[in-house]
Amino acid sequence: MNSRLSWRQIAAVASLIIGVLVNLPLLRLTARARLSFLPGAPDVGPGLAVSRLIFHVLFAFFFIEINRYVLGRKLYRNRFGLVGWYGINFILYVFLTGAFVALLVLWYPDRPMLVVITSYFRSFFVWVTALPIGYFLTVLQENRAMQAENEQLKRQSLQAQLDTLRAQLNPHFLFNSLNALSSLIREGEPKSQQYLAKLSQVLRYSLQTQQQTLVPFADEMQFTSAYSYLLTIRFGTNLRIENALPAQAPWLIPPMSLQLLIENAVKHNVVSNARPLTIHLTTDPTHEWIVVRNARRPKAEPTDGMGSGLSNLDNRYRLLTGKSIQLIRTDNEFSVHLPIIPLTSGQSLNQLR
């Protein structure tokens, strides 16, 4: 069982403490007046003391929570700025305190000025205490969320490495590749040596990138070209991979992302003489997305595991860039859009290799 208090519970406890401390002198004065059997003045009566305590607790809780909500979501940025938001806080303080004062004046009409002055005085200290508490809780919440996201990224990276390793050692992939190589050698094809070189390149790249979160796009393109060559040898003219991506673009990309999308297209669509499949690799017109698209020709029997690879890839992009991949499915076409990750000035291609 998790014994950690929620942020709202922490705000409630802080509000109770603020309310008691601000009203403590009034509560003590009320107790003395009752014990000494003195006719209590309106500002020390028990009803007034309790009502002010309740009001200030709720008052503090309101300002802590509303500031935690607005500051945490940065809702003030595009509307009125931080200074404007605290100006709205002040207006709310004046309005809410005024509404409470109006009720107290109806309750104790014989001393209106005393009620007004003491109410605004105490509410002001509650307000100026609640604001920094709301800000402090927001900072703590953001730090905790950042720590949780970092931990999730580590777990996701480990899961991605495991998935990559499984893909590398996939017995179907190895069997198909070795079977195609055996056929080339048996037929005396001169392509057998080139096929073996491409297969070695694919396996070597998959092993080298196990510990990497991002790789240079140029390296990924070389790997994708080698992997595409293996597939075209296996499927012949039934499969075409048209790659219009820039080979030396200054981008970064999670390793084996394009390979996953090409593999999914081949895995879930019919590839035959009667229905050849073409996979297009390009960018969108704004050059913000890498686009991998193919015609939709679903197999009669759906392949197991559909969607898990795309979900994993989406999680990796979301954690690394804050953006999700885009899936566009129509009756005739399926496409995946990957956010382009530019290589920043502080990064070096040699450091990533």
CSV table of C-alpha atoms in Angstrom, one decimal:
chain,number,residue,atom,x,y,z
A,1,MET,CA,0.0,0.0,0.0
A,2,ASN,CA,1.3,3.4,-1.0
A,3,SER,CA,1.4,5.6,2.2
A,4,ARG,CA,2.5,8.8,0.3
A,5,LEU,CA,0.0,11.6,0.5
A,6,SER,CA,-1.5,13.0,-2.7
A,7,TRP,CA,-0.8,16.6,-3.6
A,8,ARG,CA,-4.4,17.5,-2.8
A,9,GLN,CA,-4.1,15.9,0.7
A,10,ILE,CA,-0.8,17.9,1.3
A,11,ALA,CA,-2.7,21.1,0.3
A,12,ALA,CA,-5.5,20.2,2.7
A,13,VAL,CA,-3.1,19.7,5.6
A,14,ALA,CA,-1.2,22.9,4.8
A,15,SER,CA,-4.5,24.8,4.7
A,16,LEU,CA,-5.6,23.5,8.0
A,17,ILE,CA,-2.3,24.5,9.6
A,18,ILE,CA,-2.5,28.0,8.1
A,19,GLY,CA,-6.1,28.4,9.2
A,20,VAL,CA,-5.3,27.4,12.8
A,21,LEU,CA,-2.2,29.5,13.1
A,22,VAL,CA,-3.8,32.6,11.7
A,23,ASN,CA,-6.9,32.2,14.0
A,24,LEU,CA,-5.0,31.0,17.1
A,25,PRO,CA,-5.0,34.4,18.8
A,26,LEU,CA,-8.8,34.8,18.2
A,27,LEU,CA,-9.5,31.2,19.4
A,28,ARG,CA,-7.5,31.8,22.6
A,29,LEU,CA,-9.2,35.1,23.3
A,30,THR,CA,-12.6,33.5,22.8
A,31,ALA,CA,-11.8,30.7,25.3
A,32,ARG,CA,-10.6,33.2,27.9
A,33,ALA,CA,-13.8,35.3,27.5
A,34,ARG,CA,-16.0,32.2,28.0
A,35,LEU,CA,-14.0,30.9,30.9
A,36,SER,CA,-14.2,34.2,32.8
A,37,PHE,CA,-17.9,34.5,32.1
A,38,LEU,CA,-17.4,37.9,30.5
A,39,PRO,CA,-19.9,39.2,28.0
A,40,GLY,CA,-18.0,38.3,24.8
A,41,ALA,CA,-17.5,41.1,22.3
A,42,PRO,CA,-18.6,40.4,18.7
A,43,ASP,CA,-15.0,39.8,17.5
A,44,VAL,CA,-14.3,37.2,20.2
A,45,GLY,CA,-17.5,35.3,20.1
A,46,PRO,CA,-17.3,31.5,19.5
A,47,GLY,CA,-19.5,31.6,16.4
A,48,LEU,CA,-17.2,34.2,14.8
A,49,ALA,CA,-14.0,32.4,15.7
A,50,VAL,CA,-15.2,29.0,14.3
A,51,SER,CA,-16.6,30.6,11.1
A,52,ARG,CA,-13.4,32.5,10.5
A,53,LEU,CA,-11.4,29.3,11.0
A,54,ILE,CA,-13.4,27.3,8.5
A,55,PHE,CA,-13.3,30.2,6.0
A,56,HIS,CA,-9.6,30.6,6.2
A,57,VAL,CA,-9.0,26.8,5.9
A,58,LEU,CA,-11.1,26.7,2.7
A,59,PHE,CA,-9.7,30.0,1.5
A,60,ALA,CA,-6.1,28.7,1.8
A,61,PHE,CA,-7.0,25.4,0.2
A,62,PHE,CA,-8.7,27.2,-2.8
A,63,PHE,CA,-5.6,29.4,-3.5
A,64,ILE,CA,-3.1,26.5,-3.1
A,65,GLU,CA,-5.1,24.3,-5.5
A,66,ILE,CA,-5.9,26.8,-8.1
A,67,ASN,CA,-2.3,28.0,-8.3
A,68,ARG,CA,-1.1,24.4,-8.4
A,69,TYR,CA,-3.4,23.7,-11.3
A,70,VAL,CA,-2.7,26.9,-13.3
A,71,LEU,CA,1.1,27.0,-12.7
A,72,GLY,CA,1.5,23.3,-13.3
A,73,ARG,CA,-0.2,23.4,-16.7
A,74,LYS,CA,1.4,26.8,-17.6
A,75,LEU,CA,-2.1,28.2,-18.5
A,76,TYR,CA,-1.0,31.7,-17.8
A,77,ARG,CA,1.6,31.9,-20.5
A,78,ASN,CA,-0.5,32.6,-23.6
A,79,ARG,CA,-3.2,34.5,-21.8
A,80,PHE,CA,-2.1,37.0,-19.2
A,81,GLY,CA,1.5,36.1,-18.1
A,82,LEU,CA,2.7,35.3,-14.6
A,83,VAL,CA,2.3,38.9,-13.3
A,84,GLY,CA,-1.3,39.0,-14.7
A,85,TRP,CA,-2.1,35.7,-13.1
A,86,TYR,CA,-1.0,37.0,-9.6
A,87,GLY,CA,-3.1,40.1,-10.3
A,88,ILE,CA,-6.1,37.8,-10.8
A,89,ASN,CA,-5.1,36.1,-7.5
A,90,PHE,CA,-5.3,39.5,-5.8
A,91,ILE,CA,-8.7,40.2,-7.3
A,92,LEU,CA,-10.0,36.8,-6.1
A,93,TYR,CA,-8.6,37.5,-2.6
A,94,VAL,CA,-10.5,40.8,-2.4
A,95,PHE,CA,-13.7,39.4,-3.8
A,96,LEU,CA,-13.8,36.2,-1.7
A,97,THR,CA,-12.9,38.1,1.5
A,98,GLY,CA,-15.5,40.7,0.7
A,99,ALA,CA,-18.2,38.1,0.3
A,100,PHE,CA,-17.3,36.6,3.7
A,101,VAL,CA,-17.2,40.0,5.3
A,102,ALA,CA,-20.7,40.8,4.0
A,103,LEU,CA,-22.0,37.7,5.8
A,104,LEU,CA,-20.2,38.6,9.0
A,105,VAL,CA,-21.6,42.1,8.9
A,106,LEU,CA,-25.1,40.7,8.7
A,107,TRP,CA,-24.2,38.4,11.7
A,108,TYR,CA,-22.6,41.2,13.7
A,109,PRO,CA,-24.0,44.5,12.5
A,110,ASP,CA,-23.0,46.5,15.6
A,111,ARG,CA,-19.2,46.5,14.7
A,112,PRO,CA,-18.9,46.5,11.0
A,113,MET,CA,-15.5,48.3,10.7
A,114,LEU,CA,-13.9,45.9,13.2
A,115,VAL,CA,-15.2,42.9,11.3
A,116,VAL,CA,-14.0,44.3,8.0
A,117,ILE,CA,-10.5,45.2,9.2
A,118,THR,CA,-9.8,42.0,11.1
A,119,SER,CA,-11.2,39.8,8.3
A,120,TYR,CA,-9.1,41.4,5.6
A,121,PHE,CA,-6.0,41.5,7.8
A,122,ARG,CA,-6.2,37.8,8.6
A,123,SER,CA,-7.2,36.8,5.0
A,124,PHE,CA,-4.2,38.7,3.7
A,125,PHE,CA,-1.8,36.7,5.7
A,126,VAL,CA,-3.6,33.5,4.6
A,127,TRP,CA,-3.4,34.6,1.0
A,128,VAL,CA,0.3,35.5,1.0
A,129,THR,CA,1.1,32.2,2.7
A,130,ALA,CA,-1.0,30.1,0.3
A,131,LEU,CA,0.6,31.5,-2.8
A,132,PRO,CA,4.2,30.4,-2.2
A,133,ILE,CA,2.9,27.0,-0.9
A,134,GLY,CA,1.0,26.5,-4.2
A,135,TYR,CA,4.1,27.4,-6.2
A,136,PHE,CA,6.3,25.2,-4.0
A,137,LEU,CA,4.0,22.2,-4.5
A,138,THR,CA,4.0,22.8,-8.2
A,139,VAL,CA,7.8,22.7,-8.4
A,140,LEU,CA,7.9,19.5,-6.3
A,141,GLN,CA,5.2,18.0,-8.5
A,142,GLU,CA,7.1,18.8,-11.7
A,143,ASN,CA,10.4,17.4,-10.3
A,144,ARG,CA,8.6,14.2,-9.2
A,145,ALA,CA,7.0,13.9,-12.7
A,146,MET,CA,10.4,14.5,-14.3
A,147,GLN,CA,12.0,11.8,-12.2
A,148,ALA,CA,9.2,9.4,-13.0
A,149,GLU,CA,9.6,10.2,-16.7
A,150,ASN,CA,13.3,9.5,-16.5
A,151,GLU,CA,12.7,6.2,-14.9
A,152,GLN,CA,10.1,5.4,-17.5
A,153,LEU,CA,12.6,6.3,-20.2
A,154,LYS,CA,15.2,4.0,-18.7
A,155,ARG,CA,12.6,1.1,-18.5
A,156,GLN,CA,11.5,1.9,-22.1
A,157,SER,CA,15.1,1.9,-23.3
A,158,LEU,CA,15.7,-1.5,-21.7
A,159,GLN,CA,12.5,-2.8,-23.2
A,160,ALA,CA,13.5,-1.5,-26.6
A,161,GLN,CA,16.9,-3.2,-26.3
A,162,LEU,CA,15.1,-6.4,-25.4
A,163,ASP,CA,12.7,-6.1,-28.3
A,164,THR,CA,15.6,-5.3,-30.6
A,165,LEU,CA,17.6,-8.3,-29.4
A,166,ARG,CA,14.5,-10.5,-30.0
A,167,ALA,CA,14.1,-9.1,-33.5
A,168,GLN,CA,17.8,-9.7,-34.2
A,169,LEU,CA,17.6,-13.3,-33.1
A,170,ASN,CA,14.2,-13.9,-34.6
A,171,PRO,CA,14.4,-17.4,-35.9
A,172,HIS,CA,12.1,-16.7,-38.9
A,173,PHE,CA,14.2,-13.8,-40.0
A,174,LEU,CA,17.4,-15.8,-39.7
A,175,PHE,CA,15.9,-18.9,-41.4
A,176,ASN,CA,14.5,-16.9,-44.3
A,177,SER,CA,17.8,-15.0,-44.8
A,178,LEU,CA,19.9,-18.2,-44.6
A,179,ASN,CA,17.5,-20.0,-46.9
A,180,ALA,CA,17.7,-17.2,-49.5
A,181,LEU,CA,21.5,-17.3,-49.2
A,182,SER,CA,21.6,-21.0,-49.6
A,183,SER,CA,19.5,-20.8,-52.8
A,184,LEU,CA,21.8,-18.1,-54.2
A,185,ILE,CA,24.9,-20.2,-53.6
A,186,ARG,CA,23.2,-23.4,-54.9
A,187,GLU,CA,22.2,-21.6,-58.1
A,188,GLY,CA,25.7,-20.1,-58.5
A,189,GLU,CA,24.4,-16.6,-58.3
A,190,PRO,CA,27.1,-13.9,-58.2
A,191,LYS,CA,24.8,-12.0,-55.8
A,192,SER,CA,25.5,-14.5,-53.1
A,193,GLN,CA,28.6,-12.7,-51.9
A,194,GLN,CA,26.8,-9.4,-51.9
A,195,TYR,CA,23.9,-10.9,-50.0
A,196,LEU,CA,26.2,-12.3,-47.4
A,197,ALA,CA,27.9,-8.9,-47.0
A,198,LYS,CA,24.5,-7.2,-46.5
A,199,LEU,CA,23.3,-9.9,-44.0
A,200,SER,CA,26.5,-9.4,-42.0
A,201,GLN,CA,26.0,-5.6,-42.1
A,202,VAL,CA,22.4,-6.0,-40.8
A,203,LEU,CA,23.4,-8.3,-37.9
A,204,ARG,CA,26.5,-6.2,-37.0
A,205,TYR,CA,24.4,-2.9,-36.9
A,206,SER,CA,21.7,-4.6,-34.7
A,207,LEU,CA,24.3,-5.7,-32.2
A,208,GLN,CA,26.2,-2.3,-32.2
A,209,THR,CA,23.1,-0.3,-31.5
A,210,GLN,CA,21.7,-2.3,-28.5
A,211,GLN,CA,22.9,0.3,-26.0
A,212,GLN,CA,22.0,3.4,-28.0
A,213,THR,CA,18.8,5.5,-27.7
A,214,LEU,CA,19.5,7.5,-30.8
A,215,VAL,CA,21.7,7.0,-33.8
A,216,PRO,CA,22.8,9.2,-36.7
A,217,PHE,CA,20.3,9.1,-39.5
A,218,ALA,CA,23.0,8.3,-42.0
A,219,ASP,CA,23.9,5.1,-40.1
A,220,GLU,CA,20.2,4.1,-40.0
A,221,MET,CA,19.9,4.7,-43.8
A,222,GLN,CA,22.9,2.4,-44.5
A,223,PHE,CA,21.3,-0.3,-42.3
A,224,THR,CA,17.9,0.2,-43.9
A,225,SER,CA,19.4,-0.1,-47.4
A,226,ALA,CA,21.1,-3.4,-46.4
A,227,TYR,CA,17.9,-4.7,-44.9
A,228,SER,CA,15.9,-3.7,-47.9
A,229,TYR,CA,18.3,-5.5,-50.2
A,230,LEU,CA,17.8,-8.7,-48.2
A,231,LEU,CA,14.0,-8.4,-48.6
A,232,THR,CA,14.2,-7.6,-52.4
A,233,ILE,CA,16.4,-10.7,-52.9
A,234,ARG,CA,13.9,-12.8,-51.0
A,235,PHE,CA,10.7,-11.5,-52.7
A,236,GLY,CA,12.2,-10.5,-56.1
A,237,THR,CA,10.1,-8.2,-58.2
A,238,ASN,CA,7.1,-8.7,-55.9
A,239,LEU,CA,8.5,-6.2,-53.5
A,240,ARG,CA,9.7,-2.7,-54.2
A,241,ILE,CA,11.1,-0.3,-51.6
A,242,GLU,CA,11.4,3.2,-52.9
A,243,ASN,CA,13.6,5.2,-50.6
A,244,ALA,CA,13.5,8.9,-51.3
A,245,LEU,CA,15.0,9.9,-47.9
A,246,PRO,CA,18.2,12.0,-47.8
A,247,ALA,CA,21.1,9.6,-47.0
A,248,GLN,CA,23.2,12.2,-45.1
A,249,ALA,CA,20.5,14.3,-43.4
A,250,PRO,CA,21.7,15.9,-40.0
A,251,TRP,CA,19.0,14.0,-38.1
A,252,LEU,CA,18.8,11.5,-35.3
A,253,ILE,CA,16.5,8.5,-35.1
A,254,PRO,CA,15.9,5.6,-32.7
A,255,PRO,CA,17.8,2.6,-34.1
A,256,MET,CA,15.9,0.2,-36.4
A,257,SER,CA,12.8,2.4,-36.6
A,258,LEU,CA,12.6,2.2,-40.4
A,259,GLN,CA,13.4,-1.5,-40.3
A,260,LEU,CA,10.4,-2.1,-38.0
A,261,LEU,CA,8.0,-0.2,-40.3
A,262,ILE,CA,9.3,-2.1,-43.4
A,263,GLU,CA,9.0,-5.4,-41.6
A,264,ASN,CA,5.4,-4.6,-40.5
A,265,ALA,CA,4.4,-3.7,-44.0
A,266,VAL,CA,5.8,-7.0,-45.4
A,267,LYS,CA,4.4,-9.0,-42.4
A,268,HIS,CA,0.8,-7.8,-42.5
A,269,ASN,CA,0.3,-7.4,-46.3
A,270,VAL,CA,0.1,-9.8,-49.2
A,271,VAL,CA,3.3,-9.9,-51.4
A,272,SER,CA,2.8,-12.0,-54.5
A,273,ASN,CA,3.1,-11.9,-58.3
A,274,ALA,CA,-0.5,-11.0,-58.6
A,275,ARG,CA,-0.3,-8.4,-55.9
A,276,PRO,CA,3.2,-6.9,-55.6
A,277,LEU,CA,3.8,-4.5,-52.8
A,278,THR,CA,5.6,-1.1,-52.9
A,279,ILE,CA,6.8,0.6,-49.8
A,280,HIS,CA,7.6,4.3,-50.0
A,281,LEU,CA,10.1,6.1,-47.7
A,282,THR,CA,10.0,9.9,-47.9
A,283,THR,CA,9.4,13.1,-46.0
A,284,ASP,CA,6.2,15.2,-45.7
A,285,PRO,CA,6.1,18.5,-47.6
A,286,THR,CA,7.1,20.5,-44.5
A,287,HIS,CA,10.1,18.3,-43.9
A,288,GLU,CA,9.0,17.7,-40.3
A,289,TRP,CA,8.1,14.0,-40.6
A,290,ILE,CA,9.6,10.9,-42.0
A,291,VAL,CA,6.8,9.1,-43.9
A,292,VAL,CA,6.7,5.3,-44.5
A,293,ARG,CA,3.6,4.3,-46.5
A,294,ASN,CA,2.3,1.3,-48.4
A,295,ALA,CA,-0.8,0.0,-50.0
A,296,ARG,CA,-3.2,-1.9,-47.7
A,297,ARG,CA,-3.5,-5.5,-48.8
A,298,PRO,CA,-4.2,-7.4,-45.5
A,299,LYS,CA,-3.5,-11.1,-45.4
A,300,ALA,CA,-6.5,-13.4,-45.1
A,301,GLU,CA,-5.3,-14.5,-41.7
A,302,PRO,CA,-4.0,-11.7,-39.5
A,303,THR,CA,-0.5,-12.0,-38.2
A,304,ASP,CA,0.0,-12.4,-34.5
A,305,GLY,CA,1.5,-9.5,-32.5
A,306,MET,CA,0.1,-6.7,-34.7
A,307,GLY,CA,0.5,-3.3,-33.1
A,308,SER,CA,3.0,-4.1,-30.3
A,309,GLY,CA,6.0,-2.9,-32.3
A,310,LEU,CA,4.3,0.4,-33.3
A,311,SER,CA,3.2,1.0,-29.7
A,312,ASN,CA,6.8,0.5,-28.5
A,313,LEU,CA,8.1,2.8,-31.2
A,314,ASP,CA,5.5,5.5,-30.3
A,315,ASN,CA,6.5,5.3,-26.6
A,316,ARG,CA,10.1,5.8,-27.5
A,317,TYR,CA,9.4,8.8,-29.6
A,318,ARG,CA,7.0,10.3,-27.0
A,319,LEU,CA,9.6,10.0,-24.3
A,320,LEU,CA,12.5,11.3,-26.4
A,321,THR,CA,10.8,14.1,-28.3
A,322,GLY,CA,7.5,14.8,-26.5
A,323,LYS,CA,5.8,13.9,-29.8
A,324,SER,CA,3.9,10.8,-30.8
A,325,ILE,CA,4.1,9.0,-34.2
A,326,GLN,CA,1.2,9.4,-36.5
A,327,LEU,CA,-0.7,6.5,-38.0
A,328,ILE,CA,-2.9,7.2,-41.0
A,329,ARG,CA,-5.1,4.3,-42.2
A,330,THR,CA,-7.4,4.5,-45.1
A,331,ASP,CA,-9.2,1.8,-47.1
A,332,ASN,CA,-6.3,1.7,-49.6
A,333,GLU,CA,-3.2,2.9,-47.8
A,334,PHE,CA,-1.4,2.8,-44.5
A,335,SER,CA,1.3,5.2,-43.5
A,336,VAL,CA,3.3,6.0,-40.4
A,337,HIS,CA,4.8,9.5,-39.7
A,338,LEU,CA,7.9,9.7,-37.5
A,339,PRO,CA,8.9,13.1,-36.1
A,340,ILE,CA,12.2,14.2,-37.5
A,341,ILE,CA,14.8,14.7,-34.7
A,342,PRO,CA,17.4,17.3,-35.8
A,343,LEU,CA,21.0,17.0,-34.7
A,344,THR,CA,21.6,19.9,-32.4
A,345,SER,CA,24.8,22.0,-32.4
A,346,GLY,CA,25.9,20.5,-29.1
A,347,GLN,CA,25.9,16.9,-30.4
A,348,SER,CA,28.5,15.2,-32.4
A,349,LEU,CA,28.0,12.4,-34.9
A,350,ASN,CA,31.2,10.8,-33.7
A,351,GLN,CA,29.9,10.8,-30.2
A,352,LEU,CA,26.8,8.9,-31.2
A,353,ARG,CA,28.6,6.3,-33.3
